[in-house]
Amino acid sequence: MTNEKIPLVAVLGSPISHSKSPVLHSYWLRKYGINGHYIPMEVDTVDLDNVLISMPKMGFIGANITIPHKENVMKIADKISDRAAMIGAANTLSFGSNGRIYADNTDGYGFIENIRQHQPEWHATDGPSLILGAGGASRAVVSSLLEKSAPEIWITNRTRARAEKIASDFGARVKVIDWFSVNKFLPDAATVINATSLGMVGKPELTIDLKPLSNKTLVTDLVYNPIETHLLTQARERGCRTVDGVGMLIHQAVPGFSRWFNVQPTVDTALRDLLLS
Ligand code: ATR
């Protein structure tokens, strides 16, 4: 009998039952024969601090953080990656042997790797990117596009002030455009990204008209439920390359898994099918 510790990882959020992360990480744990566990944990905001401090003592080596804790966790972490600091939110934690909490944000990494996997010819440098939405997901996308040398980012949001805040945080390559003048910018956009929740099941439809779009544009939607959004259907009808949102969910999990379990997991179609089933 050995006394080897079984590594534990959890996803913390509220509500948490809808999270796909346990399915995803458990698939990789099985695939690579790793003796570890990944579990969902319902945690209230008032308890986040205490839960995180206790976790390393209970055998946890890391955690994912989801709604509504992604911003709050920044105040609790001992060390924060540059990209998480720029985004203002973290989704991936590693616990040091002394219980210190290292916080990172892998959403932008997931965004870029998803496009690269499905449209390898695409580059952030292809031309201006047009982003719809200015929430946490949008901030992660902006950060990753700038890191990949995007020449210019046009950002638009129903609540303009949130877009203005992103522009002032991320600098001169980010420009705010009016929510009602998107049409004027579509012909010159190399990449169009929906980072709003519009088009998601239970939410209103995203109603922008893609007629002005060039067929050279790549269109991607962060919404993955449904997998085929109206935006993607419209874009394909115009002859554009499209990338759906489920791959971002999978790819954002790669850096965490590899850090916790020392295996770089591959993103295969069986995993994608599992998440969609
Ligand atoms: P996330 O962290 O997933 O980005 P969020 O911070 O709640 O979530 O952001 C949701 C995004 O969808 C925001 O850009 C939001 O616009 P507002 O900042 O104006 O709220 C956008 N969104 C949600 N519902 C919308 C609607 N009915 N019309 C337009 N935009 C909407």
PDB file of C-alpha atoms in Angstrom, residues 148-272:
ATOM      1  CA  LYS A 148      -0.860  38.429 -30.953  1.00  0.00           C
ATOM      2  CA  SER A 149      -0.149  41.867 -32.480  1.00  0.00           C
ATOM      3  CA  ALA A 150      -3.621  42.732 -33.778  1.00  0.00           C
ATOM      4  CA  PRO A 151      -3.176  46.094 -35.524  1.00  0.00           C
ATOM      5  CA  GLU A 152      -6.507  47.556 -34.416  1.00  0.00           C
ATOM      6  CA  ILE A 153      -9.538  46.483 -32.399  1.00  0.00           C
ATOM      7  CA  TRP A 154     -12.957  48.045 -32.803  1.00  0.00           C
ATOM      8  CA  ILE A 155     -15.163  47.442 -29.828  1.00  0.00           C
ATOM      9  CA  THR A 156     -18.846  48.126 -29.486  1.00  0.00           C
ATOM     10  CA  ASN A 157     -21.258  47.563 -26.642  1.00  0.00           C
ATOM     11  CA  ARG A 158     -24.851  48.358 -25.741  1.00  0.00           C
ATOM     12  CA  THR A 159     -23.487  50.127 -22.657  1.00  0.00           C
ATOM     13  CA  ARG A 160     -20.841  52.301 -24.285  1.00  0.00           C
ATOM     14  CA  ALA A 161     -19.081  53.162 -21.003  1.00  0.00           C
ATOM     15  CA  ARG A 162     -17.873  49.550 -20.597  1.00  0.00           C
ATOM     16  CA  ALA A 163     -16.295  49.659 -24.067  1.00  0.00           C
ATOM     17  CA  GLU A 164     -14.698  53.030 -23.233  1.00  0.00           C
ATOM     18  CA  LYS A 165     -13.208  51.473 -20.100  1.00  0.00           C
ATOM     19  CA  ILE A 166     -11.612  48.682 -22.177  1.00  0.00           C
ATOM     20  CA  ALA A 167     -10.172  51.228 -24.608  1.00  0.00           C
ATOM     21  CA  SER A 168      -8.675  53.269 -21.787  1.00  0.00           C
ATOM     22  CA  ASP A 169      -7.291  50.141 -20.047  1.00  0.00           C
ATOM     23  CA  PHE A 170      -5.776  48.541 -23.157  1.00  0.00           C
ATOM     24  CA  GLY A 171      -4.495  51.561 -25.069  1.00  0.00           C
ATOM     25  CA  ALA A 172      -4.584  53.236 -28.450  1.00  0.00           C
ATOM     26  CA  ARG A 173      -5.028  50.146 -30.635  1.00  0.00           C
ATOM     27  CA  VAL A 174      -8.529  49.727 -29.144  1.00  0.00           C
ATOM     28  CA  LYS A 175     -11.197  52.078 -30.505  1.00  0.00           C
ATOM     29  CA  VAL A 176     -14.822  52.331 -29.457  1.00  0.00           C
ATOM     30  CA  ILE A 177     -17.480  52.345 -32.152  1.00  0.00           C
ATOM     31  CA  ASP A 178     -21.159  53.050 -31.707  1.00  0.00           C
ATOM     32  CA  TRP A 179     -23.489  50.047 -31.184  1.00  0.00           C
ATOM     33  CA  PHE A 180     -25.731  51.374 -33.963  1.00  0.00           C
ATOM     34  CA  SER A 181     -22.989  52.020 -36.530  1.00  0.00           C
ATOM     35  CA  VAL A 182     -21.477  48.523 -36.679  1.00  0.00           C
ATOM     36  CA  ASN A 183     -22.618  48.173 -40.304  1.00  0.00           C
ATOM     37  CA  LYS A 184     -20.179  50.866 -41.429  1.00  0.00           C
ATOM     38  CA  PHE A 185     -17.236  48.937 -39.992  1.00  0.00           C
ATOM     39  CA  LEU A 186     -18.154  45.450 -41.208  1.00  0.00           C
ATOM     40  CA  PRO A 187     -16.652  45.724 -44.746  1.00  0.00           C
ATOM     41  CA  ASP A 188     -13.142  46.374 -43.351  1.00  0.00           C
ATOM     42  CA  ALA A 189     -13.182  43.948 -40.432  1.00  0.00           C
ATOM     43  CA  ALA A 190     -10.819  40.967 -40.833  1.00  0.00           C
ATOM     44  CA  THR A 191     -12.299  39.245 -37.779  1.00  0.00           C
ATOM     45  CA  VAL A 192     -15.746  39.639 -36.187  1.00  0.00           C
ATOM     46  CA  ILE A 193     -16.280  38.300 -32.669  1.00  0.00           C
ATOM     47  CA  ASN A 194     -19.511  38.027 -30.723  1.00  0.00           C
ATOM     48  CA  ALA A 195     -18.567  38.377 -27.055  1.00  0.00           C
ATOM     49  CA  THR A 196     -22.081  39.320 -25.923  1.00  0.00           C
ATOM     50  CA  SER A 197     -24.517  36.774 -24.568  1.00  0.00           C
ATOM     51  CA  LEU A 198     -26.925  37.554 -27.425  1.00  0.00           C
ATOM     52  CA  GLY A 199     -27.880  34.478 -29.432  1.00  0.00           C
ATOM     53  CA  MET A 200     -27.544  32.203 -26.408  1.00  0.00           C
ATOM     54  CA  VAL A 201     -30.474  29.964 -25.488  1.00  0.00           C
ATOM     55  CA  GLY A 202     -32.929  32.059 -23.462  1.00  0.00           C
ATOM     56  CA  LYS A 203     -31.411  35.383 -24.600  1.00  0.00           C
ATOM     57  CA  PRO A 204     -32.548  37.667 -27.435  1.00  0.00           C
ATOM     58  CA  GLU A 205     -31.073  37.094 -30.888  1.00  0.00           C
ATOM     59  CA  LEU A 206     -28.112  39.130 -32.089  1.00  0.00           C
ATOM     60  CA  THR A 207     -29.711  41.110 -34.882  1.00  0.00           C
ATOM     61  CA  ILE A 208     -26.827  42.659 -36.806  1.00  0.00           C
ATOM     62  CA  ASP A 209     -27.115  42.382 -40.573  1.00  0.00           C
ATOM     63  CA  LEU A 210     -23.938  40.864 -42.033  1.00  0.00           C
ATOM     64  CA  LYS A 211     -24.640  41.899 -45.652  1.00  0.00           C
ATOM     65  CA  PRO A 212     -21.810  44.482 -45.699  1.00  0.00           C
ATOM     66  CA  LEU A 213     -19.292  41.820 -44.628  1.00  0.00           C
ATOM     67  CA  SER A 214     -16.501  40.728 -46.987  1.00  0.00           C
ATOM     68  CA  ASN A 215     -16.220  36.975 -47.604  1.00  0.00           C
ATOM     69  CA  LYS A 216     -12.584  37.216 -46.443  1.00  0.00           C
ATOM     70  CA  THR A 217     -13.713  37.920 -42.880  1.00  0.00           C
ATOM     71  CA  LEU A 218     -13.524  35.279 -40.176  1.00  0.00           C
ATOM     72  CA  VAL A 219     -16.536  35.269 -37.853  1.00  0.00           C
ATOM     73  CA  THR A 220     -16.497  33.616 -34.447  1.00  0.00           C
ATOM     74  CA  ASP A 221     -19.068  33.399 -31.693  1.00  0.00           C
ATOM     75  CA  LEU A 222     -18.238  32.860 -28.025  1.00  0.00           C
ATOM     76  CA  VAL A 223     -21.787  31.575 -27.534  1.00  0.00           C
ATOM     77  CA  TYR A 224     -21.781  27.750 -27.736  1.00  0.00           C
ATOM     78  CA  ASN A 225     -25.361  26.996 -26.713  1.00  0.00           C
ATOM     79  CA  PRO A 226     -26.622  26.675 -29.408  1.00  0.00           C
ATOM     80  CA  ILE A 227     -23.485  25.629 -31.190  1.00  0.00           C
ATOM     81  CA  GLU A 228     -24.746  26.993 -34.513  1.00  0.00           C
ATOM     82  CA  THR A 229     -25.795  30.570 -33.775  1.00  0.00           C
ATOM     83  CA  HIS A 230     -27.712  32.792 -36.160  1.00  0.00           C
ATOM     84  CA  LEU A 231     -24.557  34.903 -36.518  1.00  0.00           C
ATOM     85  CA  LEU A 232     -22.519  31.912 -37.713  1.00  0.00           C
ATOM     86  CA  THR A 233     -25.248  30.766 -40.104  1.00  0.00           C
ATOM     87  CA  GLN A 234     -25.454  34.245 -41.624  1.00  0.00           C
ATOM     88  CA  ALA A 235     -21.664  34.474 -41.906  1.00  0.00           C
ATOM     89  CA  ARG A 236     -21.388  31.126 -43.684  1.00  0.00           C
ATOM     90  CA  GLU A 237     -24.129  32.155 -46.111  1.00  0.00           C
ATOM     91  CA  ARG A 238     -21.927  35.128 -46.999  1.00  0.00           C
ATOM     92  CA  GLY A 239     -19.002  32.788 -47.709  1.00  0.00           C
ATOM     93  CA  CYS A 240     -17.083  33.696 -44.544  1.00  0.00           C
ATOM     94  CA  ARG A 241     -14.942  31.309 -42.504  1.00  0.00           C
ATOM     95  CA  THR A 242     -16.575  30.610 -39.139  1.00  0.00           C
ATOM     96  CA  VAL A 243     -15.501  29.169 -35.797  1.00  0.00           C
ATOM     97  CA  ASP A 244     -17.995  28.148 -33.121  1.00  0.00           C
ATOM     98  CA  GLY A 245     -17.552  28.728 -29.380  1.00  0.00           C
ATOM     99  CA  VAL A 246     -17.250  25.250 -27.918  1.00  0.00           C
ATOM    100  CA  GLY A 247     -13.549  24.964 -28.757  1.00  0.00           C
ATOM    101  CA  MET A 248     -12.747  28.040 -26.670  1.00  0.00           C
ATOM    102  CA  LEU A 249     -14.281  26.296 -23.667  1.00  0.00           C
ATOM    103  CA  ILE A 250     -12.052  23.271 -24.288  1.00  0.00           C
ATOM    104  CA  HIS A 251      -8.841  25.136 -25.110  1.00  0.00           C
ATOM    105  CA  GLN A 252      -9.068  27.457 -22.098  1.00  0.00           C
ATOM    106  CA  ALA A 253      -8.854  24.313 -19.941  1.00  0.00           C
ATOM    107  CA  VAL A 254      -5.548  23.113 -21.454  1.00  0.00           C
ATOM    108  CA  PRO A 255      -3.085  25.343 -19.510  1.00  0.00           C
ATOM    109  CA  GLY A 256      -4.704  24.484 -16.162  1.00  0.00           C
ATOM    110  CA  PHE A 257      -4.700  20.731 -16.788  1.00  0.00           C
ATOM    111  CA  SER A 258      -1.109  20.778 -17.966  1.00  0.00           C
ATOM    112  CA  ARG A 259       0.024  22.838 -14.950  1.00  0.00           C
ATOM    113  CA  TRP A 260      -1.819  20.659 -12.411  1.00  0.00           C
ATOM    114  CA  PHE A 261      -1.164  17.212 -13.861  1.00  0.00           C
ATOM    115  CA  ASN A 262       2.007  17.716 -15.944  1.00  0.00           C
ATOM    116  CA  VAL A 263       0.403  16.456 -19.154  1.00  0.00           C
ATOM    117  CA  GLN A 264      -0.371  18.685 -22.145  1.00  0.00           C
ATOM    118  CA  PRO A 265      -3.821  17.327 -23.109  1.00  0.00           C
ATOM    119  CA  THR A 266      -4.919  17.182 -26.730  1.00  0.00           C
ATOM    120  CA  VAL A 267      -8.215  18.601 -27.922  1.00  0.00           C
ATOM    121  CA  ASP A 268      -9.838  15.786 -29.893  1.00  0.00           C
ATOM    122  CA  THR A 269     -13.212  15.394 -31.571  1.00  0.00           C
ATOM    123  CA  ALA A 270     -14.368  12.763 -29.041  1.00  0.00           C
ATOM    124  CA  LEU A 271     -14.116  15.398 -26.293  1.00  0.00           C
ATOM    125  CA  ARG A 272     -15.964  17.946 -28.392  1.00  0.00           C
TER     126      ARG A 272
END
